[in-house]
XYZ file of C-alpha atoms in Angstrom:
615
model
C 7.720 -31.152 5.395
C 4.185 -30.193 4.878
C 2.721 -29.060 8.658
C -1.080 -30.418 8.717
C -3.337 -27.792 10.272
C -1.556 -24.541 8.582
C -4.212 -25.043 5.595
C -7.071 -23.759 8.438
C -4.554 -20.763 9.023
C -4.396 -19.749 5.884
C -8.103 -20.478 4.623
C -9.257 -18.036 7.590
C -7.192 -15.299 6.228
C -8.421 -15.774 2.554
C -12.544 -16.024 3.574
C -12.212 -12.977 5.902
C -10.674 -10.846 3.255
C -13.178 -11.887 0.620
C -16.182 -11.429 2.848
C -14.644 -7.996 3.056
C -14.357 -7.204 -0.037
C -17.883 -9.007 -0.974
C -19.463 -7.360 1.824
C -17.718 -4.790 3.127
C -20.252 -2.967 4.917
C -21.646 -5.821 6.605
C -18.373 -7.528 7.729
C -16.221 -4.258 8.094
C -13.438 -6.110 9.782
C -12.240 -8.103 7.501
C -8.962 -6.872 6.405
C -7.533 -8.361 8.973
C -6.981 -11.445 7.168
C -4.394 -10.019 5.369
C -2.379 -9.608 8.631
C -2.971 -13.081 9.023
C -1.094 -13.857 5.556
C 1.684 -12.088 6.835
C 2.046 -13.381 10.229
C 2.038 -16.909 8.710
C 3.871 -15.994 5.876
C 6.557 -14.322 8.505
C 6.252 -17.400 10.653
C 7.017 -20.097 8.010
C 9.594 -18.209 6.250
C 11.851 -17.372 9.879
C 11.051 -21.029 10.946
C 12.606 -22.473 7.706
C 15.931 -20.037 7.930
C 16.386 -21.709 11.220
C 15.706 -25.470 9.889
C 18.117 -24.245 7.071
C 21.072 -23.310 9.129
C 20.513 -26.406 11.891
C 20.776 -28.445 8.569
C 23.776 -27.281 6.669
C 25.200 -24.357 9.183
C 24.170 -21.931 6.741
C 21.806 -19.533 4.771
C 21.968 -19.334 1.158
C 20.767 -15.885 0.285
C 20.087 -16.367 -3.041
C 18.081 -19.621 -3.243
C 15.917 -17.699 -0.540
C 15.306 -15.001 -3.028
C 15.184 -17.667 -6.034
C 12.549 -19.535 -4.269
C 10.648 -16.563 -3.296
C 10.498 -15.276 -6.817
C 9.312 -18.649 -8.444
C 6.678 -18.696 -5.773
C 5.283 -15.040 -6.327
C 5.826 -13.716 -9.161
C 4.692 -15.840 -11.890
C 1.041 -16.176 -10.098
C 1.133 -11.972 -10.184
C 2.060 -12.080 -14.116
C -0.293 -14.835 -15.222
C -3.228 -12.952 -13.148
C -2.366 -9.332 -14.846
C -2.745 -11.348 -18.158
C -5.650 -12.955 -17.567
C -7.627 -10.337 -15.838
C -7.238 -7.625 -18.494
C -9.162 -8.901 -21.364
C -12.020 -9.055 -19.220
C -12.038 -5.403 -18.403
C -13.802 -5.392 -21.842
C -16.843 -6.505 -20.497
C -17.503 -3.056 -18.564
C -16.943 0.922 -18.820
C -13.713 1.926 -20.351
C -13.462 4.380 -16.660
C -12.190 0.652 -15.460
C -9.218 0.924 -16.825
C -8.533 4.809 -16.047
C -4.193 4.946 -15.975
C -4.243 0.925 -15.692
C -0.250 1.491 -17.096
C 0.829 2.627 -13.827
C -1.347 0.267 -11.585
C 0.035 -2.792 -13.564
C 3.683 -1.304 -13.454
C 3.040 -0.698 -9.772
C 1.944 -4.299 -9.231
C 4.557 -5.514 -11.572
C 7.272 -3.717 -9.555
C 6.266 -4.345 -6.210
C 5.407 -0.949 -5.363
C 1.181 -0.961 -5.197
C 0.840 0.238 -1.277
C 3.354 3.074 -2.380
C 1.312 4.085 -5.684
C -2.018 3.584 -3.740
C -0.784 6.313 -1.172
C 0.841 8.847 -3.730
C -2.576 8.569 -5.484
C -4.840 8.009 -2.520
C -6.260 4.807 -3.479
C -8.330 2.667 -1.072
C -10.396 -0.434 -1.240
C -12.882 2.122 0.113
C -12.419 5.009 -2.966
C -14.617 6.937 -3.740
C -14.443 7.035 -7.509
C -13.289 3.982 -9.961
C -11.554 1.385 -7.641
C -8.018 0.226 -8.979
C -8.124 -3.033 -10.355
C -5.004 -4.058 -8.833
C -5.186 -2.705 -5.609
C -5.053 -5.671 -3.523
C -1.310 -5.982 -4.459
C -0.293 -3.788 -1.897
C -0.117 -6.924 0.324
C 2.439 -8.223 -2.410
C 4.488 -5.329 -1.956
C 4.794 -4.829 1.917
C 5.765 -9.160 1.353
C 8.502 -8.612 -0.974
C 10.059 -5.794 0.874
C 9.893 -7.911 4.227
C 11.536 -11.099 1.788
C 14.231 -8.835 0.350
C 15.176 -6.980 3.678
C 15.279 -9.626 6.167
C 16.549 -12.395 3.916
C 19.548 -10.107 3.725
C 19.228 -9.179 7.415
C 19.430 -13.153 8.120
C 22.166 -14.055 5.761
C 24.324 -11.394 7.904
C 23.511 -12.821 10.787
C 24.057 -16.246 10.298
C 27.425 -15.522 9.190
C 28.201 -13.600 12.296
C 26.486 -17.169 14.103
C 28.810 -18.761 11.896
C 32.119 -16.575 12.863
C 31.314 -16.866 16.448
C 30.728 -20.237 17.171
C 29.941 -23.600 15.319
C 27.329 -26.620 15.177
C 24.582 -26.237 18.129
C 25.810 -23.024 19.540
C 26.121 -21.213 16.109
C 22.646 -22.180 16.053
C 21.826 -21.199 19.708
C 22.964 -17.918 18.285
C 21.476 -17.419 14.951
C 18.454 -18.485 16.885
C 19.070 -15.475 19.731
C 19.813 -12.711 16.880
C 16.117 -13.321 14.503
C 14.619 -13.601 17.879
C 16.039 -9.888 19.326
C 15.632 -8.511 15.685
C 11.882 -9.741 15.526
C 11.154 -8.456 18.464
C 12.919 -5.109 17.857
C 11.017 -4.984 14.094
C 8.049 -5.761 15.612
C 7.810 -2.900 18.042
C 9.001 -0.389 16.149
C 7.084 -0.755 13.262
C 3.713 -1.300 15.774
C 5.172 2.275 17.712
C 5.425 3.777 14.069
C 1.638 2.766 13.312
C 0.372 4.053 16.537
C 1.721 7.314 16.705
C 1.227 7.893 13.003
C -2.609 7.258 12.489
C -2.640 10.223 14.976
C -5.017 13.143 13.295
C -5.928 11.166 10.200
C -8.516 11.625 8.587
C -7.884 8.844 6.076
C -5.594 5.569 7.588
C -4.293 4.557 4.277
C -0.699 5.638 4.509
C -0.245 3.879 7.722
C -2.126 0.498 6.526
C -0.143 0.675 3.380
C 3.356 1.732 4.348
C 5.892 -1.142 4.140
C 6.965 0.873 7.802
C 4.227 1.200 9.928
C 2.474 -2.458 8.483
C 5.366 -4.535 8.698
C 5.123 -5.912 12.260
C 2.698 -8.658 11.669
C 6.110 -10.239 9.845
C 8.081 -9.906 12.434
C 5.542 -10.807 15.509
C 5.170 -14.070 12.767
C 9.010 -14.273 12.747
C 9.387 -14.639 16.250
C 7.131 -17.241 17.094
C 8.808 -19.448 13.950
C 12.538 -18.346 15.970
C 10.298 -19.920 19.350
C 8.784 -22.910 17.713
C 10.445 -24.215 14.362
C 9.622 -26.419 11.704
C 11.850 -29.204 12.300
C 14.304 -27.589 14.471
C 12.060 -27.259 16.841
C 13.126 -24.800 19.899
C 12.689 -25.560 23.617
C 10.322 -23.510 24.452
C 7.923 -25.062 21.557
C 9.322 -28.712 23.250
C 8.267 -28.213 26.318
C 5.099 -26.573 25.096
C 4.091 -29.855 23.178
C 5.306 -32.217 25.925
C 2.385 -30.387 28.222
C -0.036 -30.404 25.629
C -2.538 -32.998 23.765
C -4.777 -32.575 20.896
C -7.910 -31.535 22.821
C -5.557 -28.294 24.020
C -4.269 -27.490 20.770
C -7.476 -27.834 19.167
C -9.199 -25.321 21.263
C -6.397 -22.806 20.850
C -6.945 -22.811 17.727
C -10.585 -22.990 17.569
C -11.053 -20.276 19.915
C -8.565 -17.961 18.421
C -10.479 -18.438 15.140
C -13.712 -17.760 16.909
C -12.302 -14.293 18.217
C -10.390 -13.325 14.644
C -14.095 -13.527 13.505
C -15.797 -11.970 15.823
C -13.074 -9.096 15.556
C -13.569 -8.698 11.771
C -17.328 -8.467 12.472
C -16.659 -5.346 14.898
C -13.368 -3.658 13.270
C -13.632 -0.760 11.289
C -11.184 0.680 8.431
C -11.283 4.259 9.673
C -11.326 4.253 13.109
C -8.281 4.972 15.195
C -8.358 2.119 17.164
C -7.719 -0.155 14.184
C -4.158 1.368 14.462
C -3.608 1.821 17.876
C -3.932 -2.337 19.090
C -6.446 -3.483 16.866
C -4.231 -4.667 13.851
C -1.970 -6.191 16.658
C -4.652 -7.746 18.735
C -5.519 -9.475 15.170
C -1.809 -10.662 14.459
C -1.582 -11.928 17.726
C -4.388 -14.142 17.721
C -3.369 -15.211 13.974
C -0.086 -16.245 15.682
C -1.714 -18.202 18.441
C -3.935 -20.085 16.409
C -0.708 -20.748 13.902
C 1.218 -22.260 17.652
C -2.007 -24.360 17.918
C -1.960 -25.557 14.345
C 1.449 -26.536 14.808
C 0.846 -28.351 18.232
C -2.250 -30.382 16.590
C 0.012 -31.111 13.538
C 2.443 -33.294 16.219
C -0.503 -34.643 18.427
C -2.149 -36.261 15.668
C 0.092 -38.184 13.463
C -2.159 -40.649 12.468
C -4.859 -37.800 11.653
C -4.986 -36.769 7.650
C -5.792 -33.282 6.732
C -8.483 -33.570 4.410
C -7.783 -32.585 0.685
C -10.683 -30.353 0.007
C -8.317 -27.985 3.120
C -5.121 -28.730 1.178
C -6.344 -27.709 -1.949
C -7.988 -24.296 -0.909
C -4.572 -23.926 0.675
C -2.666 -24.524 -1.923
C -4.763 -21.873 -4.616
C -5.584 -19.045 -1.691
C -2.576 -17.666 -2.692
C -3.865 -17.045 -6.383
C -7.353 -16.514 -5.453
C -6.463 -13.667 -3.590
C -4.768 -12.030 -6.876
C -7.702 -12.845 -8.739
C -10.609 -12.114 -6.447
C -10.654 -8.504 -6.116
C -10.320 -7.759 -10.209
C -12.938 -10.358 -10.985
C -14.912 -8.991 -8.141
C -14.839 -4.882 -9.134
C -15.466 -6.253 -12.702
C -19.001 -8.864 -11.716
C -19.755 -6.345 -9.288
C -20.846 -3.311 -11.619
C -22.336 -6.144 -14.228
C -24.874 -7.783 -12.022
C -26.353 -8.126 -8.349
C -23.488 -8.147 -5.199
C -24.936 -12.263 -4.356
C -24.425 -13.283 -7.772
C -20.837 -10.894 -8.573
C -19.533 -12.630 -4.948
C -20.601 -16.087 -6.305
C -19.250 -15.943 -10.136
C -16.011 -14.493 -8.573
C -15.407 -16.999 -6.205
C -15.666 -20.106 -8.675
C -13.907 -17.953 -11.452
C -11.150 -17.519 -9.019
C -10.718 -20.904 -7.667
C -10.930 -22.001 -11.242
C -7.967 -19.672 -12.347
C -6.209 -20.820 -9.388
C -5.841 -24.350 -9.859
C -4.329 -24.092 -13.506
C -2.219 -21.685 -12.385
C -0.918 -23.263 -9.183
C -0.940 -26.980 -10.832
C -0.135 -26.365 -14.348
C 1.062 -23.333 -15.177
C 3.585 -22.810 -12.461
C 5.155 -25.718 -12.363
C 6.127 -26.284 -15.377
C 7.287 -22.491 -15.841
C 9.723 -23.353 -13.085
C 10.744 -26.445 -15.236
C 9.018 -29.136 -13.046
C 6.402 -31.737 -14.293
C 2.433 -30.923 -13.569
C 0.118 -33.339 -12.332
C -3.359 -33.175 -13.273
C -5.975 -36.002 -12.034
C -3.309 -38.567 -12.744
C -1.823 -37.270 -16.085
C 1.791 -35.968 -15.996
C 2.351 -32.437 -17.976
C 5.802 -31.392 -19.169
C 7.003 -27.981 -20.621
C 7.628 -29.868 -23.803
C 3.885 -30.718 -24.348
C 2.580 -26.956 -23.093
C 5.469 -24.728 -25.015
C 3.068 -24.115 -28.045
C -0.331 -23.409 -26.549
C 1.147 -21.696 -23.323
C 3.472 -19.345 -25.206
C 0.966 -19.065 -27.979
C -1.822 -17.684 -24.962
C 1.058 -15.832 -23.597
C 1.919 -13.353 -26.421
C -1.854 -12.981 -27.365
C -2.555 -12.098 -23.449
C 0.621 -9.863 -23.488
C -0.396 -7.694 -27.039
C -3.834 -7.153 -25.159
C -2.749 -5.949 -21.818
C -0.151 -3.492 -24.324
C -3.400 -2.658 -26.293
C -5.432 -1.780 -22.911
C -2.552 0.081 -21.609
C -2.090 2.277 -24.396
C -5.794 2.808 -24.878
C -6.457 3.408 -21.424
C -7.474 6.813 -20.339
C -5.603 8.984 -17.982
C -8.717 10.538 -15.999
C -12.335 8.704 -15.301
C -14.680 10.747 -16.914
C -16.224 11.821 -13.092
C -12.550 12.714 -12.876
C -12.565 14.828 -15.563
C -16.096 16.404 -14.827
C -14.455 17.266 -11.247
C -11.767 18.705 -13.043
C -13.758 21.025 -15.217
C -16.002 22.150 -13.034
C -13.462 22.859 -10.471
C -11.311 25.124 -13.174
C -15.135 26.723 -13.625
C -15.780 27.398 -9.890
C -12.004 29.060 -9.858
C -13.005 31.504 -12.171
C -16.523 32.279 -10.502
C -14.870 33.015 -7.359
C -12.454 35.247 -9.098
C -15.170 37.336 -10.099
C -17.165 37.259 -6.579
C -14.314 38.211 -5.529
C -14.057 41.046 -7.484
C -17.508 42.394 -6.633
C -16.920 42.121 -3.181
C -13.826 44.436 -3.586
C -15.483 46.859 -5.410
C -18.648 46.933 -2.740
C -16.305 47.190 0.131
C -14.320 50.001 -2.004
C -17.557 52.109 -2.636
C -19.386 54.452 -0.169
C -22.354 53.847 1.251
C -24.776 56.244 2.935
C -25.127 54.537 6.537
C -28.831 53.836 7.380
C -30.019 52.422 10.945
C -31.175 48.817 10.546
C -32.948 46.989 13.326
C -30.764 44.234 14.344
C -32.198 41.028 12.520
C -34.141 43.029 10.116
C -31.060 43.334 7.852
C -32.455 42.119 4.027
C -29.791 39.656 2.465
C -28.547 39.602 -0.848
C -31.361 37.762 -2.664
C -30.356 33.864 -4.303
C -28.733 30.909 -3.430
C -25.586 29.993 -1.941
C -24.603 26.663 -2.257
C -21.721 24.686 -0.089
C -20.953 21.566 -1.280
C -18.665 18.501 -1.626
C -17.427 16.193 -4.591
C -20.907 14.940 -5.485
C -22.148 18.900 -6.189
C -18.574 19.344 -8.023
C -19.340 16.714 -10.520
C -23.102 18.349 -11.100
C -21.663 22.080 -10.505
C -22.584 23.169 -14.067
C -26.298 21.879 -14.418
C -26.888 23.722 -11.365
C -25.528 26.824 -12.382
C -27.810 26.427 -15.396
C -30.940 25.396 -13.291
C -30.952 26.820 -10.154
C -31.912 30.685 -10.245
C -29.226 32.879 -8.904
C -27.183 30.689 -7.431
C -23.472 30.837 -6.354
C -21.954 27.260 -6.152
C -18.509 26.655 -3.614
C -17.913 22.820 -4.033
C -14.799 20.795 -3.331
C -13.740 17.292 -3.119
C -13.761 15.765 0.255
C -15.090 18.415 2.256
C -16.447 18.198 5.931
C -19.089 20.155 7.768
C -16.193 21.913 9.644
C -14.382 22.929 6.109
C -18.215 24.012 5.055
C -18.470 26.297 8.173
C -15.413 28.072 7.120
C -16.612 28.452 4.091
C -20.028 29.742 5.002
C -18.534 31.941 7.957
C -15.915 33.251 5.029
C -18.740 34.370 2.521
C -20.738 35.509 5.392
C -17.944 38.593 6.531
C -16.897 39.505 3.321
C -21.052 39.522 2.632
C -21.529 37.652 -0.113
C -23.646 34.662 1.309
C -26.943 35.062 -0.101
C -29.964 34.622 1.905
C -30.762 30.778 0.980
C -27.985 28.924 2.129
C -27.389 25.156 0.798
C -25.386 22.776 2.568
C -24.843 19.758 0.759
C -22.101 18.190 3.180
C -22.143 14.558 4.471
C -21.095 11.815 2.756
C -17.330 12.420 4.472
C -19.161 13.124 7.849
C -16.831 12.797 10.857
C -17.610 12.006 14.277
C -17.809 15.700 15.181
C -20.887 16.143 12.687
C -23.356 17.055 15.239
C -21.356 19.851 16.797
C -20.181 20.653 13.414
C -23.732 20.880 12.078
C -24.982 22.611 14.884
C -22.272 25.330 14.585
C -23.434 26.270 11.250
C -27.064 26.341 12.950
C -25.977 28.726 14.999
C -23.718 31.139 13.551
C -25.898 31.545 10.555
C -26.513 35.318 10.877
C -30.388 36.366 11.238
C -32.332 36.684 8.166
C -31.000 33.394 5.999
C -32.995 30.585 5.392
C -31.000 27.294 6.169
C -31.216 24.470 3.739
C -29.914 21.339 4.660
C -29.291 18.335 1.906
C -28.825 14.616 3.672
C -26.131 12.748 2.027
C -26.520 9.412 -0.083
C -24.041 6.502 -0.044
C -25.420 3.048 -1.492
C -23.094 1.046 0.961
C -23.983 3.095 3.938
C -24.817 1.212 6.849
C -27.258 2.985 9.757
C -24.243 3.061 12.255
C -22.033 5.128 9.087
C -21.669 8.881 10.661
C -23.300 10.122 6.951
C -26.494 7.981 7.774
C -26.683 9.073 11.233
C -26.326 12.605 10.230
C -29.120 12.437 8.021
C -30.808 11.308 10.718
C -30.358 14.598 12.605
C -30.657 16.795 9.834
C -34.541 15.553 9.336
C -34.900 16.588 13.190
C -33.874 19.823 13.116
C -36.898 21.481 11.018
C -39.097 21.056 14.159
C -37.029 22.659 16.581
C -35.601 25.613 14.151
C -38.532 26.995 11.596
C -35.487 28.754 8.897
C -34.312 24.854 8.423
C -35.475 23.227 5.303
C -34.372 19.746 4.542
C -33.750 18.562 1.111
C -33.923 14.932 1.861
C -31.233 13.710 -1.275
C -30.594 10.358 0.787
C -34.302 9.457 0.820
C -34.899 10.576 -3.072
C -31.455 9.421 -4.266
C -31.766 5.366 -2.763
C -35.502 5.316 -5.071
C -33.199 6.383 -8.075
C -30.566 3.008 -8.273
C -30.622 3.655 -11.768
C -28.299 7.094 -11.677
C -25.659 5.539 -9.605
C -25.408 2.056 -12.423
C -21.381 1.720 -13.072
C -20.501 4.455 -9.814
C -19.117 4.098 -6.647
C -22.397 4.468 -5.140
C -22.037 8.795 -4.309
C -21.415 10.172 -7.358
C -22.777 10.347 -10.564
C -20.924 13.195 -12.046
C -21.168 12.770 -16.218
C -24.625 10.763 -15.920
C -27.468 13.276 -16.734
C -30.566 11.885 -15.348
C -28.368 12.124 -11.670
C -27.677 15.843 -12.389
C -31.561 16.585 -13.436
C -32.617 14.705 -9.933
C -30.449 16.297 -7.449
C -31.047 19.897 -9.047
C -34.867 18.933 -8.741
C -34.060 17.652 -4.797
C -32.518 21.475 -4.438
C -35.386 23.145 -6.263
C -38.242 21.551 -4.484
C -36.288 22.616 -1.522
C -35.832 26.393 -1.834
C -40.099 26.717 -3.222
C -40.815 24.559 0.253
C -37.961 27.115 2.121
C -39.989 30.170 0.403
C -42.577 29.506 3.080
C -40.288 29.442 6.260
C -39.332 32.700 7.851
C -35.726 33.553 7.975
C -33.165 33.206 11.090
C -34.893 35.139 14.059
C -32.021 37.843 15.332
């Protein structure tokens, strides 16, 4: 039984994730249609356990699972194959450890790998072509656990009672088990995301991002497909299609308007705004199932039933198509080729392919397909498809080569420090003949000292080699607070030298302007203060990292030992060094290294000019 109206429930969920991904810092909210995926998908499968057991007084566990695999699995293998050979078409860094993301895929396990490695749709170096499948693996871990959980308790139902009261009970248990699921995994979000500075374990975790299922769940126990329950009977008897309609127009009006405004790394994501999302998801699924009995005579149109019946697909093959278009040609035209592509792939897998690897017929504009009259080419594609993705896999490096430039130059900055180190020993070691010094007149150990993130990592050695007497301390991911330490660390043991670089921001919290202004002020007197604003191609002006940069060109009015070396501004006239990046770095790329040491450069000759701290 095929409800009318569930194809609007599930095309919302499909466009808001792809506007994410398409435009992610323009519609920053749009994750959220994955939670709508799962509360339908927990909604439809709970509602058809209970039309199972009111049908036969039971629940077969293992045509559950059967019909779950047939359904998901040979979409996510056909993709994998289909996807790789096009990985050809861009830099070999695309396919950095692809072995492990298509094993994690394959398996189930994505949103596990993805943590373990820190992956993100958001990362900040070569985004993993397969992702996306974490949704597939927080699915198949709700199928597995409460198909089993619902097999035991409809044989307890069963033990207990028979015929409509069996069913009152089987009913009673999903409901109290949804509800108990629900909240705990919702509690187990919220308190988790507490102090994170990146929300990916919680939005991954099978645990804490399982509750959408369940909330789903429930309202299938309340409603039904064709066991319908009394609450959803009384609920239709007191409503008409002008109601229904509007619940679910206005719950799709406020699932937009909350992907416009939500935010991937902001607390309040995890703290009620996932939930606020699933609950609307699961009103507007209530409405859709109202409208589907108050208009009987009312067909859903086909161009609905057909984007229903592929969004399953074009969600596997979006994102891959998507990171591939994306670094080949303009974001309009990437969005556009991936979308057809997508929809394209879709349809011959969901009409042809699938069927007839599950042994039905295939229908295609009026001509029946059997297995018989497919076996040749489709096995034929098949091996060809499966000797390439073995070819890719073997061939496939282990580390991006930005990875491996932030590997290098971090085993190079280990040893620099060792000997820094050393010298400060042996200056704290020898005797010195005390002279007075005028507080603020102190003369500071002449160069450069330069604090810095991932993006100076991967350009650590040109700028060893091009900026006079400098001393580099770079590491991935660091903040302005994690630079003070670092500053206020080389500044007791006295080896900060009197120009001081800070190249922090790109990972710029909210604290940045305290954080900032910290380093502003506990700068001892006699250093000159150079400041370099961050760069991020996908930064929007509300991102903190724009809005620091924003302050950071202030401050040179109001304190004269400030110097700004305005990266951000230089960096977005130079598209050309970031061509195949992430948009931040361009570790490995030479003409990127060459401009930002030339940024620093032009800095310290302007800086030359400036007095030093005041005491």
């Amino acid at each position: 039984m095929r409800i009318k109206w569930f194809s609007l429930v599930r095309i919302t969920g499909l466009v808001l994730v792809l506007t994410y991904h398409f435009f992610q810092t323009q519609f920053t909210g749009g994750f959220i249609g994955v939670d709508i995926f799962f509360t339908f998908s927990g909604f439809l499968i709970t509602s058809l356990m209970v039309d199972e057991f009111a049908r036969s007084d039971n629940f077969k566990l293992m045509a559950f699972y059967g019909r779950r695999f047939y359904r998901i699995v040979p979409p996510l293998f056909i993709a994998v194959l289909l996807v790789l050979p096009l990985t050809y078409l861009i830099d070999h860094d695309f396919v950095t450890d692809i072995g492990k993301q298509v094993a994690a895929a394959l398996g189930f396990t994505t949103n596990y790998f993805e943590i373990a490695t820190g992956g993100s749709y958001e990362n900040k170096f070569i985004p993993h072509l397969f992702v996306h499948t974490w949704s597939l693996a927080v699915e198949m871990h709700f199928y597995i656990l409460w198909g089993l959980i619902a097999w035991l308790v409809a044989k307890i139902s069963r033990r207990l009672a028979s015929g409509r009261r069996a069913l009152t009970r089987f009913r009673w248990g999903l409901g109290l088990l949804t509800t108990a699921f629900a909240i705990e995994s919702f509690v187990m979000m919220y308190f988790g995301a507490v102090g994170l500075k990146d929300f990916s374990p919680v939005y991954f975790s099978s645990l804490t991002h399982c509750f959408p299922f369940f909330v789903g769940g429930l309202i299938g126990v309340l409603s039904g497909i064709k066991a319908q329950g009394p609450i959803y009977r009384w609920t239709t008897a007191h409503c008409n299609p002008i109601i229904a309609g509007a619940v679910m127009l206005i719950s799709f009006i406020l699932l937009v308007a909350l992907g416009d405004r939500m935010k991937f790394d902001a607390l309040q994501t995890y703290q009620g705004g996932l939930l606020l999302a699933t609950v609307l998801a699961g009103i507007m699924i209530y409405g859709a199932r109202l409208l589907h009995d108050h208009t009987p005579n009312l067909k859903e149109p086909r161009w609905m039933t057909f984007l229903a019946d592929v969004s399953y697909s074009v969600y596997l093959y979006h994102w891959p198509l998507y990171v591939i278009f994306s670094h080949m040609m303009v974001n309009w035209l990437a969005a556009l080729l991936t979308t057809i592509l997508s929809i394209i792939l879709s349809a011959l897998s969901y009409y042809v392919l699938e069927p007839v690897i599950a042994g039905k017929r295939a229908h295609v504009f009026g001509h029946t397909l059997t297995w018989r009259q497919l076996q040749l080419p489709v096995i034929t594609a098949g091996v060809l498809l499966a000797v390439n993705t073995g070819v890719v896999v073997k061939n496939a490096p282990q580390l991006s080569t930005l990875e491996q430039n932030l590997w290098v130059s971090g085993i190079y900055q280990d040893i620099d420090k060792i000997g820094t180190t050393h010298e400060a020993v042996l200056a704290a070691v020898t005797p010195k003949k005390k002279q007075a010094t005028p507080k603020g007149d102190q003369e500071k150990t002449p160069g450069v000292s330069i604090i810095g993130d991932s993006v100076t990592l991967g350009t650590r050695s040109y700028l060893g080699d091009h900026i006079a007497n400098s001393n580099i301390d770079a590491e991935g991911d660091r903040t302005m607070n994690l630079a003070y330490k670092v500053m206020m660390n080389q500044q007791r043991s006295h080896t900060l030298r009197q120009y001081v670089v800070i190249c922090i921001g790109t990972n710029a919290l909210d604290d940045y302007e305290e954080q900032t202004m910290k380093i502003i002020h506990d700068l001892e007197p006699g250093h000159k203060l150079i400041l370099m604003t961050p760069y991020n191609a996908r930064a929007d002006a509300d991102w903190n990292s724009s809005k620091l940069a924003v302050l950071e060109r202030r401050l040179p009015a109001k304190y004269k030992f400030i110097t700004v070396a305005d990266w951000g501004k230089i960096a977005a006239q130079h598209p050309e060094v970031f061509k195949g990046t992430d948009g931040v770095h361009f570790g490995g790329i030479r003409a990127g290294d060459i401009l930002y040491a030339k940024v620093i450069n032009q800095a310290l000759q302007t800086a030359q000019k400036t007095p030093g701290k005041p005491a």
